[in-house]
Amino acid sequence: VKDIPAPKSYKEAVAFEFADYWNQAIVTEIQNLESHDVWEFVYKKDLPKGTRLVDSKWAFRVKRNKEGEVDKMKGRLCARGFKEIWGIHYVETHAPVTCLVSWRTCMAFAAAQGRKIAVLDIKSAYLMADLKEDIYMSVPEGVKAPAPGMCVKLRRSIYGLKQAGRSWNERLHNTMTQLGFRRSKADPCLYLDDTDSELITINIHVDDCCLTYDSESKFRRFKEKLKKEFNLSESDDSNVFLGMVIERLEPEKYGDRGPVYIHQAPYVEEILHRFKHQDCKTASTPSEAGVKLSKEQMPTTEEGKAEMAKVPYKQLVGALLYLCSCTRPDVAFAIGSCARYGSNPGPVHWRALKHILRYLSGTRRMGIVYGKKFAEGIPHNCIHGYVDGDWGGDVDTRRSTTGYIFM
């Protein structure tokens, strides 16, 4: 089954078409919270005077595998952290995540050196970080209090709290350093174990981890140590990182140490379904030939602006920007051109954006390949650069545009 929409609230989930599955997801999440000793029940009358309660909301998600089929149906209880008050409930909130540039560098390095790749997911990561502040929350939907007039005092850093990410990152960093890893100076969420010749690298995005390694035995030892600290989630997909599928090419020749191919075919499929272009006619280029976007194409009348307000222009731009920043640089220029007019798009801009969808429909599995030999006639160098530019191509400002890519 592919077309299972996620409910937007607790009431909708328990009265939904797939209510049995969502109820099971809710029960699983509550049991998970209780097993991590996330809260304790207290009477509201015993709270300090002027205490402000934070309430909560259920978030539901359908997780899919690389074929786009349902892998998990998850429910997550999130605190509504926007009700927290700075200086009382929290102070610092910053928490880093790995950058895509360093992750792609590790993938390229793994392909060039024949290193293995593994993806791990830390289950209920935030719930393993202690909460330093005193935060009280209303009893969540689906949870029964022992007596009337009670609320919960949070012991753990539940999802949704403003300081939750920082608390988890501090716990994770302490654990990684104890396991012998050092933090990269270029990326605060790239950790390396280079104490011997058997290097292990690990990129971490909140609770998703992508590792490269040479030694299978060293990797297994590290994984066993990590299991003692955190719960590692098991999934049908062991090669999907942040929605990007990692595949090894020519396995019959190289096994699991061949060229690395990264793509986002399931994400492209999801975008096409979301914006009703799954069966559209394909296009051969990201931009339509001869079409130049400008401010003059923006609507000037209130009727025109009201008509374009019904179009999900910004939503589509945001979805495509993530795609091009990960594995599809071929659509970066076209998306960037459309993104300039997000404040007041016109019909021409919307058609240009839909043209990108038509192009993606015909190139769903296009991605980046590392470690494969160059075509015949192209000399092999450590790095290749391609540069091109126009002359006064911007219709509005008459500025020139330069594009470059180094590989």
GROMACS .gro file of C-alpha atoms in nm:
model
  407
    1VAL     CA    1   0.000   0.000   0.000
    2LYS     CA    2   0.140   0.342  -0.097
    3ASP     CA    3  -0.139   0.598  -0.060
    4ILE     CA    4  -0.185   0.622   0.318
    5PRO     CA    5  -0.222   0.986   0.429
    6ALA     CA    6  -0.097   1.082   0.773
    7PRO     CA    7  -0.366   1.215   1.014
    8LYS     CA    8  -0.318   1.569   1.142
    9SER     CA    9  -0.443   1.520   1.499
   10TYR     CA   10  -0.507   1.259   1.768
   11LYS     CA   11  -0.884   1.270   1.716
   12GLU     CA   12  -0.842   1.219   1.345
   13ALA     CA   13  -0.605   0.925   1.397
   14VAL     CA   14  -0.836   0.730   1.627
   15ALA     CA   15  -1.131   0.780   1.388
   16PHE     CA   16  -0.927   0.732   1.071
   17GLU     CA   17  -0.962   0.473   0.796
   18PHE     CA   18  -0.649   0.302   0.931
   19ALA     CA   19  -0.739   0.366   1.297
   20ASP     CA   20  -0.620   0.023   1.415
   21TYR     CA   21  -0.269   0.088   1.284
   22TRP     CA   22  -0.253   0.443   1.421
   23ASN     CA   23  -0.385   0.329   1.759
   24GLN     CA   24  -0.106   0.074   1.773
   25ALA     CA   25   0.144   0.349   1.684
   26ILE     CA   26   0.004   0.563   1.970
   27VAL     CA   27   0.025   0.277   2.220
   28THR     CA   28   0.381   0.199   2.109
   29GLU     CA   29   0.486   0.563   2.156
   30ILE     CA   30   0.328   0.589   2.503
   31GLN     CA   31   0.497   0.266   2.611
   32ASN     CA   32   0.824   0.401   2.476
   33LEU     CA   33   0.785   0.724   2.676
   34GLU     CA   34   0.707   0.532   2.992
   35SER     CA   35   0.999   0.294   2.945
   36HIS     CA   36   1.235   0.593   2.921
   37ASP     CA   37   1.091   0.742   3.242
   38VAL     CA   38   1.010   1.063   3.055
   39TRP     CA   39   0.773   1.209   3.316
   40GLU     CA   40   0.625   1.181   3.662
   41PHE     CA   41   0.271   1.276   3.762
   42VAL     CA   42   0.232   1.566   4.004
   43TYR     CA   43  -0.066   1.762   4.138
   44LYS     CA   44  -0.120   2.104   3.987
   45LYS     CA   45  -0.191   2.251   4.332
   46ASP     CA   46   0.165   2.162   4.438
   47LEU     CA   47   0.332   2.353   4.153
   48PRO     CA   48   0.523   2.675   4.223
   49LYS     CA   49   0.307   2.984   4.198
   50GLY     CA   50   0.282   3.123   3.845
   51THR     CA   51   0.396   2.799   3.678
   52ARG     CA   52   0.300   2.789   3.311
   53LEU     CA   53   0.209   2.448   3.169
   54VAL     CA   54   0.330   2.341   2.829
   55ASP     CA   55   0.081   2.133   2.634
   56SER     CA   56   0.144   1.869   2.366
   57LYS     CA   57   0.038   1.750   2.022
   58TRP     CA   58   0.053   1.419   1.839
   59ALA     CA   59   0.240   1.406   1.508
   60PHE     CA   60   0.192   1.114   1.270
   61ARG     CA   61   0.404   1.003   0.979
   62VAL     CA   62   0.412   0.723   0.723
   63LYS     CA   63   0.772   0.613   0.667
   64ARG     CA   64   0.842   0.454   0.329
   65ASN     CA   65   1.119   0.235   0.195
   66LYS     CA   66   1.321   0.296  -0.120
   67GLU     CA   67   1.042   0.146  -0.336
   68GLY     CA   68   0.796   0.397  -0.193
   69GLU     CA   69   0.600   0.131  -0.001
   70VAL     CA   70   0.499   0.169   0.363
   71ASP     CA   71   0.778   0.068   0.602
   72LYS     CA   72   0.642   0.207   0.931
   73MET     CA   73   0.346   0.404   1.060
   74LYS     CA   74   0.476   0.621   1.344
   75GLY     CA   75   0.313   0.836   1.607
   76ARG     CA   76   0.515   1.084   1.808
   77LEU     CA   77   0.415   1.294   2.106
   78CYS     CA   78   0.560   1.643   2.078
   79ALA     CA   79   0.559   1.927   2.329
   80ARG     CA   80   0.434   2.260   2.199
   81GLY     CA   81   0.759   2.432   2.277
   82PHE     CA   82   0.651   2.773   2.150
   83LYS     CA   83   0.480   2.818   2.488
   84GLU     CA   84   0.813   2.800   2.668
   85ILE     CA   85   0.951   3.125   2.810
   86TRP     CA   86   1.315   3.219   2.753
   87GLY     CA   87   1.512   3.244   3.076
   88ILE     CA   88   1.258   3.030   3.264
   89HIS     CA   89   1.212   2.713   3.060
   90TYR     CA   90   1.526   2.737   2.843
   91VAL     CA   91   1.830   2.951   2.759
   92GLU     CA   92   2.045   2.788   2.489
   93THR     CA   93   1.882   2.608   2.195
   94HIS     CA   94   2.145   2.569   1.921
   95ALA     CA   95   2.219   2.212   1.810
   96PRO     CA   96   2.432   2.135   1.502
   97VAL     CA   97   2.368   1.870   1.236
   98THR     CA   98   2.601   1.735   0.972
   99CYS     CA   99   2.631   1.933   0.650
  100LEU     CA  100   2.557   1.769   0.317
  101VAL     CA  101   2.893   1.874   0.173
  102SER     CA  102   3.090   1.674   0.430
  103TRP     CA  103   2.853   1.378   0.391
  104ARG     CA  104   2.896   1.372   0.013
  105THR     CA  105   3.272   1.402   0.063
  106CYS     CA  106   3.263   1.090   0.281
  107MET     CA  107   3.060   0.910   0.012
  108ALA     CA  108   3.314   1.009  -0.255
  109PHE     CA  109   3.600   0.901  -0.029
  110ALA     CA  110   3.427   0.567   0.037
  111ALA     CA  111   3.387   0.509  -0.338
  112ALA     CA  112   3.746   0.605  -0.420
  113GLN     CA  113   3.898   0.394  -0.139
  114GLY     CA  114   3.657   0.099  -0.161
  115ARG     CA  115   3.526   0.158   0.190
  116LYS     CA  116   3.199   0.010   0.320
  117ILE     CA  117   2.896   0.221   0.410
  118ALA     CA  118   2.636   0.164   0.682
  119VAL     CA  119   2.333   0.362   0.799
  120LEU     CA  120   2.212   0.349   1.160
  121ASP     CA  121   1.913   0.511   1.328
  122ILE     CA  122   1.909   0.585   1.701
  123LYS     CA  123   1.560   0.518   1.831
  124SER     CA  124   1.392   0.779   2.055
  125ALA     CA  125   1.708   0.985   2.068
  126TYR     CA  126   1.574   1.291   2.251
  127LEU     CA  127   1.423   1.074   2.524
  128MET     CA  128   1.772   0.967   2.631
  129ALA     CA  129   1.883   1.321   2.712
  130ASP     CA  130   1.826   1.450   3.063
  131LEU     CA  131   1.635   1.773   3.112
  132LYS     CA  132   1.807   2.032   3.332
  133GLU     CA  133   1.511   2.272   3.368
  134ASP     CA  134   1.183   2.218   3.558
  135ILE     CA  135   0.912   2.193   3.291
  136TYR     CA  136   0.554   2.089   3.357
  137MET     CA  137   0.319   1.966   3.085
  138SER     CA  138  -0.054   1.899   3.063
  139VAL     CA  139  -0.150   1.532   3.053
  140PRO     CA  140  -0.126   1.432   2.684
  141GLU     CA  141  -0.414   1.290   2.480
  142GLY     CA  142  -0.422   0.912   2.509
  143VAL     CA  143  -0.255   0.914   2.852
  144LYS     CA  144  -0.461   0.856   3.167
  145ALA     CA  145  -0.361   1.038   3.485
  146PRO     CA  146  -0.375   0.843   3.816
  147ALA     CA  147  -0.608   1.108   3.966
  148PRO     CA  148  -0.791   1.427   3.863
  149GLY     CA  149  -0.611   1.761   3.885
  150MET     CA  150  -0.270   1.623   3.785
  151CYS     CA  151  -0.010   1.716   3.523
  152VAL     CA  152   0.331   1.574   3.438
  153LYS     CA  153   0.679   1.696   3.526
  154LEU     CA  154   0.922   1.621   3.245
  155ARG     CA  155   1.242   1.437   3.331
  156ARG     CA  156   1.362   1.384   2.976
  157SER     CA  157   1.403   1.612   2.678
  158ILE     CA  158   1.083   1.532   2.489
  159TYR     CA  159   1.044   1.618   2.121
  160GLY     CA  160   0.919   1.971   2.058
  161LEU     CA  161   1.094   2.143   2.347
  162LYS     CA  162   1.316   2.428   2.237
  163GLN     CA  163   1.620   2.289   2.418
  164ALA     CA  164   1.558   1.925   2.320
  165GLY     CA  165   1.798   1.923   2.025
  166ARG     CA  166   2.078   2.080   2.225
  167SER     CA  167   2.032   1.841   2.518
  168TRP     CA  168   2.049   1.541   2.285
  169ASN     CA  169   2.353   1.675   2.100
  170GLU     CA  170   2.542   1.721   2.429
  171ARG     CA  171   2.460   1.363   2.531
  172LEU     CA  172   2.562   1.231   2.189
  173HIS     CA  173   2.890   1.425   2.183
  174ASN     CA  174   2.987   1.298   2.526
  175THR     CA  175   2.915   0.940   2.420
  176MET     CA  176   3.113   0.967   2.094
  177THR     CA  177   3.419   1.108   2.267
  178GLN     CA  178   3.402   0.833   2.528
  179LEU     CA  179   3.401   0.577   2.245
  180GLY     CA  180   3.727   0.723   2.109
  181PHE     CA  181   3.595   0.949   1.833
  182ARG     CA  182   3.703   1.307   1.773
  183ARG     CA  183   3.488   1.584   1.629
  184SER     CA  184   3.589   1.730   1.293
  185LYS     CA  185   3.686   2.098   1.295
  186ALA     CA  186   3.506   2.149   0.962
  187ASP     CA  187   3.177   1.981   1.061
  188PRO     CA  188   3.065   1.957   1.426
  189CYS     CA  189   2.859   1.645   1.349
  190LEU     CA  190   3.129   1.455   1.162
  191TYR     CA  191   3.314   1.223   1.399
  192LEU     CA  192   3.628   1.026   1.315
  193ASP     CA  193   3.804   0.736   1.482
  194ASP     CA  194   4.153   0.756   1.334
  195THR     CA  195   4.343   0.620   1.632
  196ASP     CA  196   4.477   0.342   1.408
  197SER     CA  197   4.495   0.263   1.037
  198GLU     CA  198   4.133   0.141   1.032
  199LEU     CA  199   3.947   0.471   0.995
  200ILE     CA  200   3.576   0.505   1.077
  201THR     CA  201   3.382   0.820   0.984
  202ILE     CA  202   3.030   0.894   1.102
  203ASN     CA  203   2.801   1.177   0.987
  204ILE     CA  204   2.517   1.246   1.231
  205HIS     CA  205   2.195   1.434   1.159
  206VAL     CA  206   2.008   1.439   1.492
  207ASP     CA  207   1.952   1.061   1.528
  208ASP     CA  208   2.042   0.940   1.177
  209CYS     CA  209   2.398   0.814   1.135
  210CYS     CA  210   2.590   0.730   0.818
  211LEU     CA  211   2.923   0.551   0.860
  212THR     CA  212   3.210   0.458   0.632
  213TYR     CA  213   3.470   0.204   0.740
  214ASP     CA  214   3.736  -0.042   0.622
  215SER     CA  215   3.739  -0.305   0.894
  216GLU     CA  216   3.424  -0.511   0.944
  217SER     CA  217   3.539  -0.631   1.287
  218LYS     CA  218   3.609  -0.277   1.412
  219PHE     CA  219   3.269  -0.162   1.286
  220ARG     CA  220   3.094  -0.448   1.470
  221ARG     CA  221   3.278  -0.367   1.793
  222PHE     CA  222   3.174  -0.004   1.765
  223LYS     CA  223   2.813  -0.099   1.691
  224GLU     CA  224   2.798  -0.324   1.997
  225LYS     CA  225   2.933  -0.043   2.217
  226LEU     CA  226   2.678   0.197   2.070
  227LYS     CA  227   2.396  -0.049   2.143
  228LYS     CA  228   2.491  -0.041   2.510
  229GLU     CA  229   2.439   0.337   2.512
  230PHE     CA  230   2.141   0.381   2.276
  231ASN     CA  231   1.861   0.181   2.117
  232LEU     CA  232   1.933   0.128   1.749
  233SER     CA  233   1.621   0.110   1.535
  234GLU     CA  234   1.589  -0.177   1.289
  235SER     CA  235   1.438  -0.101   0.947
  236ASP     CA  236   1.387  -0.269   0.612
  237ASP     CA  237   1.611   0.000   0.462
  238SER     CA  238   1.975   0.002   0.566
  239ASN     CA  239   2.086   0.226   0.280
  240VAL     CA  240   1.864   0.535   0.315
  241PHE     CA  241   2.006   0.846   0.483
  242LEU     CA  242   1.785   1.158   0.515
  243GLY     CA  243   1.570   1.033   0.229
  244MET     CA  244   1.873   0.974   0.004
  245VAL     CA  245   1.921   0.620  -0.123
  246ILE     CA  246   2.279   0.489  -0.124
  247GLU     CA  247   2.350   0.210  -0.372
  248ARG     CA  248   2.664   0.025  -0.479
  249LEU     CA  249   2.706  -0.020  -0.854
  250GLU     CA  250   2.849  -0.330  -1.020
  251PRO     CA  251   2.810  -0.553  -0.711
  252GLU     CA  252   2.894  -0.864  -0.912
  253LYS     CA  253   3.239  -0.714  -0.977
  254TYR     CA  254   3.314  -0.515  -0.661
  255GLY     CA  255   3.067  -0.651  -0.402
  256ASP     CA  256   2.986  -0.383  -0.143
  257ARG     CA  257   3.297  -0.178  -0.226
  258GLY     CA  258   3.207  -0.057  -0.576
  259PRO     CA  259   3.110   0.289  -0.709
  260VAL     CA  260   2.858   0.477  -0.494
  261TYR     CA  261   2.531   0.596  -0.647
  262ILE     CA  262   2.314   0.834  -0.442
  263HIS     CA  263   1.968   0.940  -0.554
  264GLN     CA  264   1.626   1.049  -0.424
  265ALA     CA  265   1.387   0.856  -0.647
  266PRO     CA  266   1.133   0.792  -0.363
  267TYR     CA  267   1.137   1.161  -0.270
  268VAL     CA  268   1.082   1.264  -0.634
  269GLU     CA  269   0.794   1.018  -0.651
  270GLU     CA  270   0.646   1.169  -0.335
  271ILE     CA  271   0.672   1.524  -0.478
  272LEU     CA  272   0.506   1.420  -0.804
  273HIS     CA  273   0.215   1.260  -0.616
  274ARG     CA  274   0.183   1.551  -0.376
  275PHE     CA  275   0.152   1.804  -0.659
  276LYS     CA  276  -0.049   1.572  -0.888
  277HIS     CA  277   0.214   1.529  -1.160
  278GLN     CA  278   0.275   1.154  -1.129
  279ASP     CA  279   0.133   1.090  -1.479
  280CYS     CA  280   0.241   1.413  -1.650
  281LYS     CA  281   0.411   1.439  -1.985
  282THR     CA  282   0.789   1.442  -1.940
  283ALA     CA  283   1.028   1.719  -2.046
  284SER     CA  284   1.390   1.681  -2.157
  285THR     CA  285   1.526   1.995  -1.985
  286PRO     CA  286   1.467   2.160  -1.645
  287SER     CA  287   1.381   2.495  -1.805
  288GLU     CA  288   1.165   2.562  -2.107
  289ALA     CA  289   1.365   2.689  -2.405
  290GLY     CA  290   1.317   3.058  -2.483
  291VAL     CA  291   1.132   3.142  -2.158
  292LYS     CA  292   1.288   3.414  -1.940
  293LEU     CA  293   1.134   3.493  -1.604
  294SER     CA  294   1.103   3.853  -1.487
  295LYS     CA  295   0.924   4.079  -1.239
  296GLU     CA  296   0.702   4.209  -1.520
  297GLN     CA  297   0.528   3.869  -1.519
  298MET     CA  298   0.411   3.918  -1.159
  299PRO     CA  299   0.036   3.986  -1.114
  300THR     CA  300  -0.048   4.351  -1.051
  301THR     CA  301  -0.424   4.331  -0.987
  302GLU     CA  302  -0.587   4.208  -0.668
  303GLU     CA  303  -0.780   3.949  -0.869
  304GLY     CA  304  -0.460   3.812  -1.018
  305LYS     CA  305  -0.288   3.796  -0.680
  306ALA     CA  306  -0.589   3.624  -0.522
  307GLU     CA  307  -0.593   3.364  -0.801
  308MET     CA  308  -0.222   3.287  -0.758
  309ALA     CA  309  -0.263   3.267  -0.378
  310LYS     CA  310  -0.450   2.940  -0.434
  311VAL     CA  311  -0.140   2.788  -0.598
  312PRO     CA  312   0.109   2.598  -0.369
  313TYR     CA  313   0.403   2.786  -0.519
  314LYS     CA  314   0.619   2.826  -0.206
  315GLN     CA  315   0.552   2.468  -0.094
  316LEU     CA  316   0.676   2.331  -0.426
  317VAL     CA  317   0.981   2.560  -0.428
  318GLY     CA  318   1.075   2.442  -0.078
  319ALA     CA  319   1.037   2.076  -0.170
  320LEU     CA  320   1.252   2.119  -0.482
  321LEU     CA  321   1.521   2.323  -0.305
  322TYR     CA  322   1.589   2.029  -0.071
  323LEU     CA  323   1.610   1.798  -0.370
  324CYS     CA  324   1.864   2.011  -0.557
  325SER     CA  325   2.075   2.070  -0.246
  326CYS     CA  326   2.115   1.695  -0.191
  327THR     CA  327   2.154   1.494  -0.512
  328ARG     CA  328   2.011   1.694  -0.805
  329PRO     CA  329   2.236   1.990  -0.894
  330ASP     CA  330   2.102   1.968  -1.251
  331VAL     CA  331   1.782   2.147  -1.145
  332ALA     CA  332   1.947   2.402  -0.914
  333PHE     CA  333   1.952   2.691  -1.164
  334ALA     CA  334   1.593   2.637  -1.276
  335ILE     CA  335   1.465   2.618  -0.917
  336GLY     CA  336   1.670   2.920  -0.812
  337SER     CA  337   1.519   3.124  -1.093
  338CYS     CA  338   1.165   3.035  -0.984
  339ALA     CA  339   1.241   3.093  -0.615
  340ARG     CA  340   1.312   3.463  -0.677
  341TYR     CA  341   0.943   3.530  -0.736
  342GLY     CA  342   0.798   3.346  -0.437
  343SER     CA  343   0.654   3.663  -0.282
  344ASN     CA  344   0.428   3.734  -0.581
  345PRO     CA  345   0.443   3.461  -0.848
  346GLY     CA  346   0.254   3.487  -1.174
  347PRO     CA  347   0.114   3.221  -1.410
  348VAL     CA  348   0.437   3.219  -1.612
  349HIS     CA  349   0.642   3.147  -1.301
  350TRP     CA  350   0.403   2.869  -1.199
  351ARG     CA  351   0.428   2.709  -1.545
  352ALA     CA  352   0.808   2.722  -1.521
  353LEU     CA  353   0.791   2.548  -1.183
  354LYS     CA  354   0.560   2.278  -1.319
  355HIS     CA  355   0.801   2.232  -1.611
  356ILE     CA  356   1.064   2.125  -1.356
  357LEU     CA  357   0.820   1.859  -1.232
  358ARG     CA  358   0.781   1.734  -1.589
  359TYR     CA  359   1.159   1.708  -1.617
  360LEU     CA  360   1.182   1.523  -1.285
  361SER     CA  361   0.908   1.285  -1.397
  362GLY     CA  362   1.136   1.163  -1.675
  363THR     CA  363   1.454   1.155  -1.464
  364ARG     CA  364   1.329   1.014  -1.133
  365ARG     CA  365   1.632   0.794  -1.067
  366MET     CA  366   1.895   1.044  -1.176
  367GLY     CA  367   2.154   1.110  -0.907
  368ILE     CA  368   2.525   1.138  -0.834
  369VAL     CA  369   2.777   0.859  -0.897
  370TYR     CA  370   3.113   0.849  -0.718
  371GLY     CA  371   3.404   0.624  -0.806
  372LYS     CA  372   3.304   0.529  -1.162
  373LYS     CA  373   3.564   0.569  -1.435
  374PHE     CA  374   3.535   0.861  -1.673
  375ALA     CA  375   3.419   0.817  -2.030
  376GLU     CA  376   3.673   0.735  -2.296
  377GLY     CA  377   3.881   1.032  -2.413
  378ILE     CA  378   3.849   1.229  -2.088
  379PRO     CA  379   4.177   1.240  -1.894
  380HIS     CA  380   4.162   1.125  -1.534
  381ASN     CA  381   4.255   1.398  -1.287
  382CYS     CA  382   4.195   1.432  -0.916
  383ILE     CA  383   3.955   1.719  -0.974
  384HIS     CA  384   3.749   1.849  -1.268
  385GLY     CA  385   3.592   2.191  -1.297
  386TYR     CA  386   3.330   2.318  -1.541
  387VAL     CA  387   3.239   2.688  -1.568
  388ASP     CA  388   2.993   2.873  -1.788
  389GLY     CA  389   2.821   3.212  -1.788
  390ASP     CA  390   2.596   3.444  -1.983
  391TRP     CA  391   2.614   3.816  -2.059
  392GLY     CA  392   2.347   4.034  -1.903
  393GLY     CA  393   2.101   3.747  -1.892
  394ASP     CA  394   1.890   3.877  -1.602
  395VAL     CA  395   1.595   4.060  -1.759
  396ASP     CA  396   1.527   4.270  -1.448
  397THR     CA  397   1.880   4.382  -1.351
  398ARG     CA  398   2.084   4.300  -1.667
  399ARG     CA  399   2.332   4.119  -1.448
  400SER     CA  400   2.533   3.827  -1.577
  401THR     CA  401   2.510   3.480  -1.424
  402THR     CA  402   2.802   3.240  -1.378
  403GLY     CA  403   2.769   2.872  -1.293
  404TYR     CA  404   3.041   2.628  -1.191
  405ILE     CA  405   3.079   2.274  -1.068
  406PHE     CA  406   3.391   2.097  -0.941
  407MET     CA  407   3.411   1.720  -0.913
   0.00000   0.00000   0.00000
